[in-house]
mmCIF file of C-alpha atoms in Angstrom:
data_model
loop_
_atom_site.group_PDB
_atom_site.id
_atom_site.type_symbol
_atom_site.label_atom_id
_atom_site.label_comp_id
_atom_site.label_asym_id
_atom_site.label_seq_id
_atom_site.Cartn_x
_atom_site.Cartn_y
_atom_site.Cartn_z
ATOM 1 C CA MET J 1 7.767 -39.399 -41.021
ATOM 2 C CA ALA J 2 4.019 -39.618 -40.407
ATOM 3 C CA ARG J 3 4.698 -40.693 -36.841
ATOM 4 C CA LYS J 4 6.933 -37.647 -36.256
ATOM 5 C CA THR J 5 4.286 -35.340 -37.767
ATOM 6 C CA SER J 6 1.537 -36.767 -35.557
ATOM 7 C CA MET J 7 3.740 -36.301 -32.471
ATOM 8 C CA VAL J 8 4.350 -32.643 -33.423
ATOM 9 C CA ALA J 9 0.601 -32.183 -33.992
ATOM 10 C CA ARG J 10 -0.161 -33.640 -30.552
ATOM 11 C CA VAL J 11 2.385 -31.372 -28.874
ATOM 12 C CA LEU J 12 0.952 -28.337 -30.693
ATOM 13 C CA ALA J 13 -2.607 -29.321 -29.756
ATOM 14 C CA ALA J 14 -1.640 -29.849 -26.109
ATOM 15 C CA SER J 15 0.155 -26.481 -26.093
ATOM 16 C CA ALA J 16 -2.935 -24.783 -27.524
ATOM 17 C CA VAL J 17 -5.183 -26.382 -24.890
ATOM 18 C CA LEU J 18 -2.801 -25.308 -22.109
ATOM 19 C CA ALA J 19 -2.724 -21.756 -23.483
ATOM 20 C CA VAL J 20 -6.540 -21.604 -23.507
ATOM 21 C CA ILE J 21 -6.691 -22.935 -19.928
ATOM 22 C CA ALA J 22 -4.052 -20.427 -18.778
ATOM 23 C CA ALA J 23 -5.935 -17.559 -20.421
ATOM 24 C CA ALA J 24 -9.205 -18.671 -18.821
ATOM 25 C CA VAL J 25 -7.619 -18.954 -15.365
ATOM 26 C CA TYR J 26 -6.082 -15.495 -15.768
ATOM 27 C CA ARG J 27 -9.347 -13.917 -16.964
ATOM 28 C CA TRP J 28 -11.853 -15.586 -14.627
ATOM 29 C CA VAL J 29 -9.781 -16.502 -11.563
ATOM 30 C CA TRP J 30 -6.706 -14.283 -11.171
ATOM 31 C CA GLN J 31 -7.859 -10.963 -12.632
ATOM 32 C CA PRO J 32 -11.046 -10.530 -10.562
ATOM 33 C CA ASN J 33 -9.304 -11.714 -7.383
ATOM 34 C CA ARG J 34 -5.932 -10.027 -7.671
ATOM 35 C CA PRO J 35 -5.012 -7.557 -4.921
ATOM 36 C CA VAL J 36 -5.708 -3.892 -5.557
ATOM 37 C CA ASP J 37 -3.105 -2.461 -7.935
ATOM 38 C CA THR J 38 -1.481 0.831 -6.917
ATOM 39 C CA SER J 39 1.618 0.477 -9.094
ATOM 40 C CA HIS J 40 0.626 3.450 -11.303
ATOM 41 C CA LEU J 41 -0.903 5.585 -8.551
ATOM 42 C CA THR J 42 -0.461 9.340 -8.794
ATOM 43 C CA VAL J 43 -1.182 11.546 -5.780
ATOM 44 C CA SER J 44 -1.992 15.240 -6.045
ATOM 45 C CA ILE J 45 -2.494 17.339 -2.923
ATOM 46 C CA SER J 46 -3.179 21.074 -2.929
ATOM 47 C CA GLU J 47 -1.951 23.527 -0.346
ATOM 48 C CA SER J 48 -4.082 23.502 2.782
ATOM 49 C CA ASP J 49 -4.913 26.118 5.375
ATOM 50 C CA ARG J 50 -6.157 23.506 7.849
ATOM 51 C CA PHE J 51 -4.099 20.372 7.477
ATOM 52 C CA THR J 52 -0.354 19.822 7.330
ATOM 53 C CA ARG J 53 1.195 17.983 4.423
ATOM 54 C CA ARG J 54 1.915 15.063 6.748
ATOM 55 C CA GLN J 55 -1.739 14.890 7.843
ATOM 56 C CA LEU J 56 -2.861 14.858 4.207
ATOM 57 C CA ASP J 57 -0.266 12.199 3.339
ATOM 58 C CA ASP J 58 -1.637 10.160 6.248
ATOM 59 C CA ALA J 59 -5.132 10.564 4.782
ATOM 60 C CA VAL J 60 -3.868 9.014 1.540
ATOM 61 C CA LYS J 61 -2.453 6.090 3.562
ATOM 62 C CA ALA J 62 -5.807 5.664 5.316
ATOM 63 C CA LEU J 63 -7.607 5.671 1.959
ATOM 64 C CA LEU J 64 -5.262 3.034 0.572
ATOM 65 C CA ASP J 65 -5.818 0.915 3.691
ATOM 66 C CA SER J 66 -9.578 1.169 3.102
ATOM 67 C CA THR J 67 -9.241 -0.177 -0.454
ATOM 68 C CA SER J 68 -7.542 -3.465 0.371
ATOM 69 C CA ASP J 69 -10.745 -5.303 -0.572
ATOM 70 C CA TYR J 70 -10.955 -3.676 -4.031
ATOM 71 C CA ARG J 71 -9.897 -6.961 -5.616
ATOM 72 C CA GLY J 72 -9.354 -6.836 -9.357
ATOM 73 C CA CYS J 73 -9.225 -3.032 -9.331
ATOM 74 C CA SER J 74 -6.509 -0.438 -9.717
ATOM 75 C CA ILE J 75 -6.294 2.862 -7.892
ATOM 76 C CA ASP J 76 -5.066 5.241 -10.577
ATOM 77 C CA ALA J 77 -5.100 8.590 -8.764
ATOM 78 C CA ILE J 78 -5.903 10.175 -5.418
ATOM 79 C CA SER J 79 -6.271 13.922 -5.161
ATOM 80 C CA TYR J 80 -7.174 16.553 -2.606
ATOM 81 C CA ASP J 81 -8.104 20.081 -3.587
ATOM 82 C CA GLU J 82 -9.094 22.159 -0.578
ATOM 83 C CA THR J 83 -11.256 24.552 -2.610
ATOM 84 C CA ARG J 84 -13.203 21.648 -4.127
ATOM 85 C CA SER J 85 -13.439 19.898 -0.751
ATOM 86 C CA ASP J 86 -14.796 23.008 0.976
ATOM 87 C CA ALA J 87 -17.337 23.597 -1.790
ATOM 88 C CA ILE J 88 -18.650 20.022 -1.593
ATOM 89 C CA LEU J 89 -18.887 20.078 2.206
ATOM 90 C CA ASN J 90 -20.527 23.512 2.288
ATOM 91 C CA ASP J 91 -23.052 22.417 -0.359
ATOM 92 C CA GLU J 92 -23.848 19.322 1.710
ATOM 93 C CA LYS J 93 -24.266 21.402 4.856
ATOM 94 C CA GLU J 94 -26.530 23.977 3.162
ATOM 95 C CA SER J 95 -28.597 21.273 1.473
ATOM 96 C CA ILE J 96 -29.365 19.521 4.756
ATOM 97 C CA GLU J 97 -29.915 22.724 6.701
ATOM 98 C CA HIS J 98 -32.357 24.055 4.084
ATOM 99 C CA THR J 99 -34.335 20.816 3.869
ATOM 100 C CA PRO J 100 -35.884 20.100 7.270
ATOM 101 C CA GLY J 101 -36.149 16.411 8.068
ATOM 102 C CA SER J 102 -33.484 15.359 5.578
ATOM 103 C CA TYR J 103 -30.330 13.486 6.562
ATOM 104 C CA SER J 104 -27.064 12.341 5.106
ATOM 105 C CA THR J 105 -24.228 10.325 6.590
ATOM 106 C CA ILE J 106 -21.795 13.039 5.571
ATOM 107 C CA TYR J 107 -23.773 15.609 7.533
ATOM 108 C CA GLY J 108 -24.861 13.441 10.471
ATOM 109 C CA LYS J 109 -21.627 11.557 11.124
ATOM 110 C CA GLY J 110 -19.258 14.143 9.723
ATOM 111 C CA ILE J 111 -20.147 17.798 9.567
ATOM 112 C CA THR J 112 -22.161 17.916 12.812
ATOM 113 C CA GLN J 113 -19.366 16.200 14.739
ATOM 114 C CA TYR J 114 -16.226 17.608 13.097
ATOM 115 C CA GLY J 115 -17.423 20.710 11.252
ATOM 116 C CA VAL J 116 -16.475 21.514 7.691
ATOM 117 C CA ASP J 117 -13.021 22.581 8.922
ATOM 118 C CA GLY J 118 -12.348 19.142 10.409
ATOM 119 C CA MET J 119 -13.164 17.258 7.229
ATOM 120 C CA ALA J 120 -11.609 16.666 3.833
ATOM 121 C CA VAL J 121 -13.018 15.289 0.588
ATOM 122 C CA PHE J 122 -10.574 13.293 -1.515
ATOM 123 C CA ARG J 123 -11.153 12.170 -5.079
ATOM 124 C CA MET J 124 -10.047 8.688 -6.069
ATOM 125 C CA ASP J 125 -9.908 7.398 -9.633
ATOM 126 C CA VAL J 126 -10.589 3.658 -9.647
ATOM 127 C CA THR J 127 -10.615 1.229 -12.556
ATOM 128 C CA CYS J 128 -12.273 -2.156 -11.999
ATOM 129 C CA GLY J 129 -13.220 -5.210 -13.987
ATOM 130 C CA ASP J 130 -16.455 -7.182 -13.742
ATOM 131 C CA SER J 131 -15.705 -8.124 -10.122
ATOM 132 C CA ALA J 132 -16.595 -4.551 -9.151
ATOM 133 C CA TYR J 133 -20.296 -5.357 -8.767
ATOM 134 C CA GLY J 134 -19.664 -7.471 -5.682
ATOM 135 C CA MET J 135 -17.846 -4.563 -4.024
ATOM 136 C CA GLY J 136 -20.452 -1.905 -4.742
ATOM 137 C CA LEU J 137 -18.298 -0.391 -7.477
ATOM 138 C CA SER J 138 -18.909 -0.042 -11.194
ATOM 139 C CA PRO J 139 -16.874 -1.849 -13.842
ATOM 140 C CA GLY J 140 -14.698 0.496 -15.828
ATOM 141 C CA HIS J 141 -13.463 3.839 -14.583
ATOM 142 C CA SER J 142 -15.074 5.590 -11.607
ATOM 143 C CA ASP J 143 -14.498 8.918 -9.903
ATOM 144 C CA TRP J 144 -14.904 8.107 -6.244
ATOM 145 C CA SER J 145 -15.305 10.703 -3.464
ATOM 146 C CA ASP J 146 -14.090 9.846 0.010
ATOM 147 C CA TYR J 147 -15.179 11.934 2.999
ATOM 148 C CA LEU J 148 -12.748 11.864 5.914
ATOM 149 C CA ALA J 149 -12.523 13.608 9.270
ATOM 150 C CA TYR J 150 -9.275 14.270 11.089
ATOM 151 C CA ASP J 151 -9.561 12.831 14.595
ATOM 152 C CA PRO J 152 -6.409 11.013 15.713
ATOM 153 C CA ALA J 153 -7.971 10.201 19.104
ATOM 154 C CA ALA J 154 -10.932 8.298 17.590
ATOM 155 C CA SER J 155 -10.937 4.553 18.167
ATOM 156 C CA ASP J 156 -11.732 3.921 14.494
ATOM 157 C CA ALA J 157 -9.102 6.344 13.144
ATOM 158 C CA ASP J 158 -6.584 5.036 10.624
ATOM 159 C CA HIS J 159 -3.457 7.204 10.416
ATOM 160 C CA GLY J 160 -5.452 9.843 12.330
ATOM 161 C CA TRP J 161 -8.388 9.899 9.893
ATOM 162 C CA VAL J 162 -11.929 8.571 10.225
ATOM 163 C CA LEU J 163 -13.658 7.481 7.022
ATOM 164 C CA ILE J 164 -17.130 9.033 7.123
ATOM 165 C CA ASP J 165 -18.492 8.004 3.728
ATOM 166 C CA SER J 166 -17.538 7.119 0.173
ATOM 167 C CA GLY J 167 -19.450 7.325 -3.034
ATOM 168 C CA ASN J 168 -19.369 7.581 -6.779
ATOM 169 C CA GLY J 169 -19.124 11.133 -8.018
#
């Protein structure tokens, strides 16, 4: 009987060790390196006076293509609100124009080349684990703004859109 009990104890101990190893591999190997998760993605796009629905859907595809290196993160939502987008772009334009000598990528690479009417600002909700630091993201939940210009003829266009800049906020 003692021999049977010690065999059961060894099996239980080995099972516990394997469970700890599996949990560690999941937490420190798989989770930070897993591909970006879009399984719960919601997309919200407002009506637009400048872009067709297909063009805006293509912008979402371009944004998703640009996040393929967001390992260990999930993209929870992508939204486009034309009123919000216009306000952000107009604020950026006025800020640069009223501050001589200042520069921003959004203004220099975007607004001056495409105009406010050729650009769109999308909001992306991203949730990342500790691996986010290596990608320039923050662990936890972030509201990310992506600045795109519609230029299907550009050599660096993805689905007709050029990514101008991205940033938190």
